[in-house]
PDB file of C-alpha atoms in Angstrom:
ATOM      1  CA  MET A   1     163.056  89.314  38.785  1.00  0.00           C
ATOM      2  CA  LYS A   2     163.921  86.468  35.954  1.00  0.00           C
ATOM      3  CA  ILE A   3     162.189  83.276  35.695  1.00  0.00           C
ATOM      4  CA  PHE A   4     162.036  80.549  32.612  1.00  0.00           C
ATOM      5  CA  PHE A   5     158.632  78.866  31.678  1.00  0.00           C
ATOM      6  CA  ALA A   6     155.459  81.169  32.585  1.00  0.00           C
ATOM      7  CA  PRO A   7     152.257  79.090  32.575  1.00  0.00           C
ATOM      8  CA  ILE A   8     151.175  78.654  29.353  1.00  0.00           C
ATOM      9  CA  GLN A   9     152.999  75.572  28.074  1.00  0.00           C
ATOM     10  CA  PHE A  10     151.006  73.294  27.464  1.00  0.00           C
ATOM     11  CA  TYR A  11     148.568  73.343  24.319  1.00  0.00           C
ATOM     12  CA  THR A  12     146.741  70.465  22.346  1.00  0.00           C
ATOM     13  CA  HIS A  13     147.882  68.847  19.461  1.00  0.00           C
ATOM     14  CA  SER A  14     146.695  68.455  16.591  1.00  0.00           C
ATOM     15  CA  LYS A  15     143.150  66.431  15.276  1.00  0.00           C
ATOM     16  CA  LYS A  16     145.588  64.701  12.633  1.00  0.00           C
ATOM     17  CA  VAL A  17     148.021  64.039  15.472  1.00  0.00           C
ATOM     18  CA  ILE A  18     146.116  62.776  17.935  1.00  0.00           C
ATOM     19  CA  GLU A  19     144.803  60.949  14.798  1.00  0.00           C
ATOM     20  CA  THR A  20     147.501  59.722  13.377  1.00  0.00           C
ATOM     21  CA  ILE A  21     148.604  57.765  16.703  1.00  0.00           C
ATOM     22  CA  ASN A  22     144.874  56.299  17.673  1.00  0.00           C
ATOM     23  CA  TRP A  23     144.662  55.021  13.755  1.00  0.00           C
ATOM     24  CA  ILE A  24     148.229  53.179  14.208  1.00  0.00           C
ATOM     25  CA  ILE A  25     147.637  51.477  17.632  1.00  0.00           C
ATOM     26  CA  GLU A  26     144.384  50.444  16.798  1.00  0.00           C
ATOM     27  CA  GLU A  27     146.217  48.991  12.667  1.00  0.00           C
ATOM     28  CA  ASP A  28     149.401  47.357  14.405  1.00  0.00           C
ATOM     29  CA  GLN A  29     147.085  46.243  17.618  1.00  0.00           C
ATOM     30  CA  ILE A  30     149.965  47.711  20.384  1.00  0.00           C
ATOM     31  CA  ASP A  31     148.907  47.032  23.646  1.00  0.00           C
ATOM     32  CA  ILE A  32     152.175  49.679  25.084  1.00  0.00           C
ATOM     33  CA  VAL A  33     152.214  53.039  23.834  1.00  0.00           C
ATOM     34  CA  GLN A  34     155.883  54.428  25.671  1.00  0.00           C
ATOM     35  CA  MET A  35     156.158  58.037  25.294  1.00  0.00           C
ATOM     36  CA  HIS A  36     159.627  61.125  25.826  1.00  0.00           C
ATOM     37  CA  PHE A  37     159.691  64.074  26.900  1.00  0.00           C
ATOM     38  CA  PHE A  38     157.204  67.087  28.055  1.00  0.00           C
ATOM     39  CA  GLU A  39     155.875  68.193  25.752  1.00  0.00           C
ATOM     40  CA  ASN A  40     154.157  65.157  24.553  1.00  0.00           C
ATOM     41  CA  LEU A  41     153.137  64.210  28.647  1.00  0.00           C
ATOM     42  CA  ASN A  42     149.690  65.413  27.537  1.00  0.00           C
ATOM     43  CA  LEU A  43     149.062  62.692  24.379  1.00  0.00           C
ATOM     44  CA  VAL A  44     147.995  60.618  28.003  1.00  0.00           C
ATOM     45  CA  ALA A  45     145.068  61.569  27.587  1.00  0.00           C
ATOM     46  CA  SER A  46     144.433  60.479  24.067  1.00  0.00           C
ATOM     47  CA  ILE A  47     145.276  56.896  24.744  1.00  0.00           C
ATOM     48  CA  PRO A  48     142.962  54.363  24.951  1.00  0.00           C
ATOM     49  CA  LEU A  49     142.560  53.415  28.571  1.00  0.00           C
ATOM     50  CA  SER A  50     143.115  49.462  27.797  1.00  0.00           C
ATOM     51  CA  ILE A  51     146.936  50.887  26.515  1.00  0.00           C
ATOM     52  CA  LYS A  52     149.275  50.262  28.481  1.00  0.00           C
ATOM     53  CA  LYS A  53     151.301  53.324  29.088  1.00  0.00           C
ATOM     54  CA  ILE A  54     155.053  54.342  30.018  1.00  0.00           C
ATOM     55  CA  PHE A  55     156.603  57.497  30.062  1.00  0.00           C
ATOM     56  CA  VAL A  56     160.426  58.840  30.008  1.00  0.00           C
ATOM     57  CA  CYS A  57     161.138  60.726  32.040  1.00  0.00           C
ATOM     58  CA  HIS A  58     164.279  62.983  31.005  1.00  0.00           C
ATOM     59  CA  GLU A  59     163.931  65.986  33.414  1.00  0.00           C
ATOM     60  CA  SER A  60     161.089  66.499  35.881  1.00  0.00           C
ATOM     61  CA  ARG A  61     159.297  69.756  34.351  1.00  0.00           C
ATOM     62  CA  PHE A  62     158.538  70.894  38.303  1.00  0.00           C
ATOM     63  CA  ALA A  63     161.393  69.906  40.068  1.00  0.00           C
ATOM     64  CA  ARG A  64     163.533  71.663  37.585  1.00  0.00           C
ATOM     65  CA  ILE A  65     161.671  75.208  37.671  1.00  0.00           C
ATOM     66  CA  GLN A  66     161.492  74.435  41.942  1.00  0.00           C
ATOM     67  CA  THR A  67     165.132  74.088  41.803  1.00  0.00           C
ATOM     68  CA  HIS A  68     165.853  76.525  39.975  1.00  0.00           C
ATOM     69  CA  ILE A  69     163.668  79.081  41.971  1.00  0.00           C
ATOM     70  CA  GLU A  70     166.045  78.353  45.014  1.00  0.00           C
ATOM     71  CA  THR A  71     168.720  78.372  42.521  1.00  0.00           C
ATOM     72  CA  LYS A  72     168.656  81.989  41.449  1.00  0.00           C
ATOM     73  CA  LYS A  73     166.522  82.885  45.529  1.00  0.00           C
ATOM     74  CA  ILE A  74     163.788  84.496  43.488  1.00  0.00           C
ATOM     75  CA  GLY A  75     160.979  83.137  45.362  1.00  0.00           C
ATOM     76  CA  SER A  76     157.267  85.264  45.113  1.00  0.00           C
ATOM     77  CA  SER A  77     154.592  84.850  44.666  1.00  0.00           C
ATOM     78  CA  PHE A  78     154.531  84.918  40.995  1.00  0.00           C
ATOM     79  CA  THR A  79     157.321  81.934  41.065  1.00  0.00           C
ATOM     80  CA  ASP A  80     155.221  80.432  43.093  1.00  0.00           C
ATOM     81  CA  TYR A  81     151.889  80.432  41.015  1.00  0.00           C
ATOM     82  CA  VAL A  82     154.234  79.071  38.174  1.00  0.00           C
ATOM     83  CA  LEU A  83     155.776  75.951  40.043  1.00  0.00           C
ATOM     84  CA  ASP A  84     152.128  74.737  42.196  1.00  0.00           C
ATOM     85  CA  PHE A  85     150.737  75.402  38.294  1.00  0.00           C
ATOM     86  CA  ASN A  86     152.911  73.332  36.494  1.00  0.00           C
ATOM     87  CA  LYS A  87     153.234  70.601  38.840  1.00  0.00           C
ATOM     88  CA  ILE A  88     149.780  69.798  38.888  1.00  0.00           C
ATOM     89  CA  ILE A  89     149.011  69.939  35.645  1.00  0.00           C
ATOM     90  CA  GLU A  90     152.070  67.427  34.420  1.00  0.00           C
ATOM     91  CA  LEU A  91     151.729  65.312  37.830  1.00  0.00           C
ATOM     92  CA  SER A  92     147.774  65.080  36.669  1.00  0.00           C
ATOM     93  CA  PHE A  93     149.319  63.769  33.023  1.00  0.00           C
ATOM     94  CA  LEU A  94     151.667  61.390  35.423  1.00  0.00           C
ATOM     95  CA  LYS A  95     148.681  59.435  37.133  1.00  0.00           C
ATOM     96  CA  MET A  96     146.998  58.506  34.030  1.00  0.00           C
ATOM     97  CA  PHE A  97     150.493  56.752  33.068  1.00  0.00           C
ATOM     98  CA  ASP A  98     151.578  52.937  34.570  1.00  0.00           C
ATOM     99  CA  ALA A  99     155.240  53.134  34.370  1.00  0.00           C
ATOM    100  CA  ILE A 100     157.445  56.130  34.196  1.00  0.00           C
ATOM    101  CA  ILE A 101     160.957  56.034  33.804  1.00  0.00           C
ATOM    102  CA  SER A 102     163.140  58.000  34.915  1.00  0.00           C
ATOM    103  CA  PHE A 103     167.182  58.571  33.936  1.00  0.00           C
ATOM    104  CA  THR A 104     167.696  60.659  37.404  1.00  0.00           C
ATOM    105  CA  GLU A 105     166.800  58.978  41.009  1.00  0.00           C
ATOM    106  CA  TYR A 106     167.033  62.611  42.050  1.00  0.00           C
ATOM    107  CA  ASP A 107     163.383  63.079  39.805  1.00  0.00           C
ATOM    108  CA  LYS A 108     162.403  60.133  40.534  1.00  0.00           C
ATOM    109  CA  LEU A 109     161.929  61.033  44.286  1.00  0.00           C
ATOM    110  CA  GLU A 110     160.349  64.104  43.818  1.00  0.00           C
ATOM    111  CA  ILE A 111     158.470  62.521  41.506  1.00  0.00           C
ATOM    112  CA  ASN A 112     156.872  59.719  43.769  1.00  0.00           C
ATOM    113  CA  GLU A 113     156.449  62.324  46.742  1.00  0.00           C
ATOM    114  CA  ALA A 114     154.518  64.393  45.018  1.00  0.00           C
ATOM    115  CA  ILE A 115     152.491  61.877  43.528  1.00  0.00           C
ATOM    116  CA  GLY A 116     152.247  60.417  46.958  1.00  0.00           C
ATOM    117  CA  GLU A 117     150.347  56.703  48.180  1.00  0.00           C
ATOM    118  CA  GLU A 118     147.464  56.457  45.754  1.00  0.00           C
ATOM    119  CA  LYS A 119     145.571  54.299  44.175  1.00  0.00           C
ATOM    120  CA  ASN A 120     146.911  53.202  40.927  1.00  0.00           C
ATOM    121  CA  LYS A 121     150.025  55.452  41.471  1.00  0.00           C
ATOM    122  CA  PRO A 122     151.940  54.503  38.700  1.00  0.00           C
ATOM    123  CA  LYS A 123     155.154  51.808  39.165  1.00  0.00           C
ATOM    124  CA  LEU A 124     158.485  54.069  38.804  1.00  0.00           C
ATOM    125  CA  ALA A 125     161.737  53.130  38.223  1.00  0.00           C
ATOM    126  CA  THR A 126     165.286  54.571  38.217  1.00  0.00           C
ATOM    127  CA  ILE A 127     167.208  53.914  34.809  1.00  0.00           C
ATOM    128  CA  PRO A 128     170.004  55.930  33.880  1.00  0.00           C
ATOM    129  CA  PHE A 129     171.149  57.028  30.250  1.00  0.00           C
ATOM    130  CA  ALA A 130     174.177  54.924  29.474  1.00  0.00           C
ATOM    131  CA  ILE A 131     176.945  55.086  27.317  1.00  0.00           C
ATOM    132  CA  LEU A 132     177.883  51.645  26.626  1.00  0.00           C
ATOM    133  CA  ASP A 133     182.240  50.967  26.633  1.00  0.00           C
ATOM    134  CA  GLN A 134     181.941  50.261  22.912  1.00  0.00           C
ATOM    135  CA  GLU A 135     180.623  53.059  21.782  1.00  0.00           C
ATOM    136  CA  PHE A 136     183.742  55.048  23.026  1.00  0.00           C
ATOM    137  CA  SER A 137     186.740  55.901  21.098  1.00  0.00           C
ATOM    138  CA  GLN A 138     190.789  55.259  21.861  1.00  0.00           C
ATOM    139  CA  LEU A 139     192.172  58.418  21.668  1.00  0.00           C
ATOM    140  CA  ASP A 140     195.815  59.031  21.680  1.00  0.00           C
ATOM    141  CA  ILE A 141     197.599  61.529  23.035  1.00  0.00           C
ATOM    142  CA  ASN A 142     200.495  61.546  21.264  1.00  0.00           C
ATOM    143  CA  HIS A 143     198.480  61.642  17.830  1.00  0.00           C
ATOM    144  CA  ILE A 144     195.622  64.228  19.475  1.00  0.00           C
ATOM    145  CA  SER A 145     195.469  67.540  17.245  1.00  0.00           C
ATOM    146  CA  PRO A 146     195.800  70.786  19.121  1.00  0.00           C
ATOM    147  CA  ILE A 147     192.814  72.848  20.223  1.00  0.00           C
ATOM    148  CA  GLU A 148     191.830  75.679  18.890  1.00  0.00           C
ATOM    149  CA  LYS A 149     188.453  76.661  19.836  1.00  0.00           C
ATOM    150  CA  LEU A 150     185.329  75.804  21.977  1.00  0.00           C
ATOM    151  CA  VAL A 151     181.931  75.016  20.775  1.00  0.00           C
ATOM    152  CA  PHE A 152     179.166  74.807  22.124  1.00  0.00           C
ATOM    153  CA  ILE A 153     175.505  73.758  20.486  1.00  0.00           C
ATOM    154  CA  GLY A 154     172.539  73.877  21.463  1.00  0.00           C
ATOM    155  CA  GLY A 155     169.663  77.076  21.002  1.00  0.00           C
ATOM    156  CA  ASP A 156     168.213  79.977  23.086  1.00  0.00           C
ATOM    157  CA  GLU A 157     164.560  78.486  23.721  1.00  0.00           C
ATOM    158  CA  HIS A 158     166.231  75.805  26.263  1.00  0.00           C
ATOM    159  CA  TYR A 159     166.226  78.218  28.829  1.00  0.00           C
ATOM    160  CA  PRO A 160     168.898  77.035  30.616  1.00  0.00           C
ATOM    161  CA  ASN A 161     171.528  77.391  26.822  1.00  0.00           C
ATOM    162  CA  GLN A 162     170.804  80.632  27.304  1.00  0.00           C
ATOM    163  CA  ASP A 163     171.641  81.682  30.646  1.00  0.00           C
ATOM    164  CA  ALA A 164     174.855  78.729  30.655  1.00  0.00           C
ATOM    165  CA  ILE A 165     176.205  81.318  27.891  1.00  0.00           C
ATOM    166  CA  GLU A 166     175.793  84.431  29.129  1.00  0.00           C
ATOM    167  CA  TRP A 167     177.135  83.558  32.193  1.00  0.00           C
ATOM    168  CA  PHE A 168     179.892  82.378  30.508  1.00  0.00           C
ATOM    169  CA  ILE A 169     180.466  85.089  27.946  1.00  0.00           C
ATOM    170  CA  ASP A 170     180.112  87.362  31.246  1.00  0.00           C
ATOM    171  CA  GLU A 171     182.478  85.939  33.459  1.00  0.00           C
ATOM    172  CA  VAL A 172     185.500  83.506  31.863  1.00  0.00           C
ATOM    173  CA  ALA A 173     185.386  83.992  28.473  1.00  0.00           C
ATOM    174  CA  GLU A 174     187.483  87.000  28.300  1.00  0.00           C
ATOM    175  CA  GLU A 175     190.143  85.752  30.478  1.00  0.00           C
ATOM    176  CA  ILE A 176     189.711  82.095  28.459  1.00  0.00           C
ATOM    177  CA  ARG A 177     190.550  83.915  25.611  1.00  0.00           C
ATOM    178  CA  LEU A 178     193.301  85.948  26.507  1.00  0.00           C
ATOM    179  CA  ARG A 179     194.935  82.335  28.784  1.00  0.00           C
ATOM    180  CA  TYR A 180     194.593  80.145  25.939  1.00  0.00           C
ATOM    181  CA  GLY A 181     193.759  81.786  22.709  1.00  0.00           C
ATOM    182  CA  LEU A 182     190.569  80.189  22.696  1.00  0.00           C
ATOM    183  CA  ARG A 183     187.585  81.273  21.412  1.00  0.00           C
ATOM    184  CA  LEU A 184     183.448  80.284  21.940  1.00  0.00           C
ATOM    185  CA  CYS A 185     181.600  79.693  18.889  1.00  0.00           C
ATOM    186  CA  VAL A 186     178.034  78.863  19.544  1.00  0.00           C
ATOM    187  CA  VAL A 187     175.712  76.479  17.501  1.00  0.00           C
ATOM    188  CA  GLY A 188     172.545  76.924  16.661  1.00  0.00           C
ATOM    189  CA  ASN A 189     169.565  79.182  16.385  1.00  0.00           C
ATOM    190  CA  TRP A 190     169.877  82.398  18.765  1.00  0.00           C
ATOM    191  CA  SER A 191     168.487  85.945  19.375  1.00  0.00           C
ATOM    192  CA  LYS A 192     169.992  88.173  17.191  1.00  0.00           C
ATOM    193  CA  LYS A 193     170.023  90.138  20.402  1.00  0.00           C
ATOM    194  CA  LEU A 194     171.754  88.044  22.625  1.00  0.00           C
ATOM    195  CA  PHE A 195     174.698  88.306  19.396  1.00  0.00           C
ATOM    196  CA  GLN A 196     174.579  92.004  18.485  1.00  0.00           C
ATOM    197  CA  ASN A 197     178.394  92.268  19.434  1.00  0.00           C
ATOM    198  CA  PHE A 198     179.199  88.526  18.212  1.00  0.00           C
ATOM    199  CA  LYS A 199     180.483  87.835  14.583  1.00  0.00           C
ATOM    200  CA  ILE A 200     177.879  85.302  12.318  1.00  0.00           C
ATOM    201  CA  ILE A 201     179.166  82.358  10.400  1.00  0.00           C
ATOM    202  CA  PRO A 202     176.837  80.710   8.983  1.00  0.00           C
ATOM    203  CA  VAL A 203     178.891  77.358   8.823  1.00  0.00           C
ATOM    204  CA  MET A 204     181.416  75.776  10.759  1.00  0.00           C
ATOM    205  CA  SER A 205     184.494  74.066   8.211  1.00  0.00           C
ATOM    206  CA  THR A 206     185.123  71.548  11.034  1.00  0.00           C
ATOM    207  CA  LEU A 207     184.796  70.256  14.698  1.00  0.00           C
ATOM    208  CA  GLN A 208     187.889  67.787  15.363  1.00  0.00           C
ATOM    209  CA  VAL A 209     189.556  71.237  16.404  1.00  0.00           C
ATOM    210  CA  MET A 210     187.016  72.390  19.353  1.00  0.00           C
ATOM    211  CA  LEU A 211     186.509  71.251  22.568  1.00  0.00           C
ATOM    212  CA  MET A 212     182.535  70.925  23.089  1.00  0.00           C
ATOM    213  CA  ILE A 213     181.315  72.762  26.327  1.00  0.00           C
ATOM    214  CA  CYS A 214     177.757  72.238  27.397  1.00  0.00           C
ATOM    215  CA  PRO A 215     176.227  73.624  31.167  1.00  0.00           C
ATOM    216  CA  ARG A 216     175.431  72.368  33.901  1.00  0.00           C
ATOM    217  CA  PHE A 217     172.182  74.307  35.314  1.00  0.00           C
ATOM    218  CA  LEU A 218     171.556  72.987  37.928  1.00  0.00           C
ATOM    219  CA  GLY A 219     173.394  69.498  38.191  1.00  0.00           C
ATOM    220  CA  ILE A 220     170.180  67.145  38.136  1.00  0.00           C
ATOM    221  CA  ALA A 221     169.670  66.235  35.392  1.00  0.00           C
ATOM    222  CA  LEU A 222     171.123  65.552  31.625  1.00  0.00           C
ATOM    223  CA  ALA A 223     173.289  67.969  30.149  1.00  0.00           C
TER     224      ALA A 223
END
């Protein structure tokens, strides 16, 4: 049985980090602090009570674990333990914020239901991660270089990356290579055990003739 997020995900930040954050708050007279990413969630415990605190939820950890268990059909007493452990601690920190911004309506609803109707409940809002129109480049189909390779950017420390690449290699890579002549290039830090039968290229010369792919592991958050 395979499950990511074993219950060792919570740690304390260093004395220097905590003291620096509070020094900046006092020195710059900051009245609102906005935090990102699950790894920084517990920093809310170091922020003075008088300061307004906002958390930007890129992806709810407990909601992701729950969906992973359901998708993989690996429910057991151990997976229940991992889920409940992460859920209890995540929610305890989320409740300390004044507001929570989610990129997806799914995460907002899951967090809202899990917190329940408590007094002084954080305000929740969904603000999708938008790409503005001016950030898109216009392409002329007649002047696009032929695609020579597929490229995936990301390391194996993020479990969905590993799961997706293993699936891609096992299920579709060979068929794509035979049909279209496209090979997969993976950019990032990966265990040598995973790629012991593959060629390692230290530097990619160009990404212009490559098609970038990304995993849609659960389909509920950012890719």
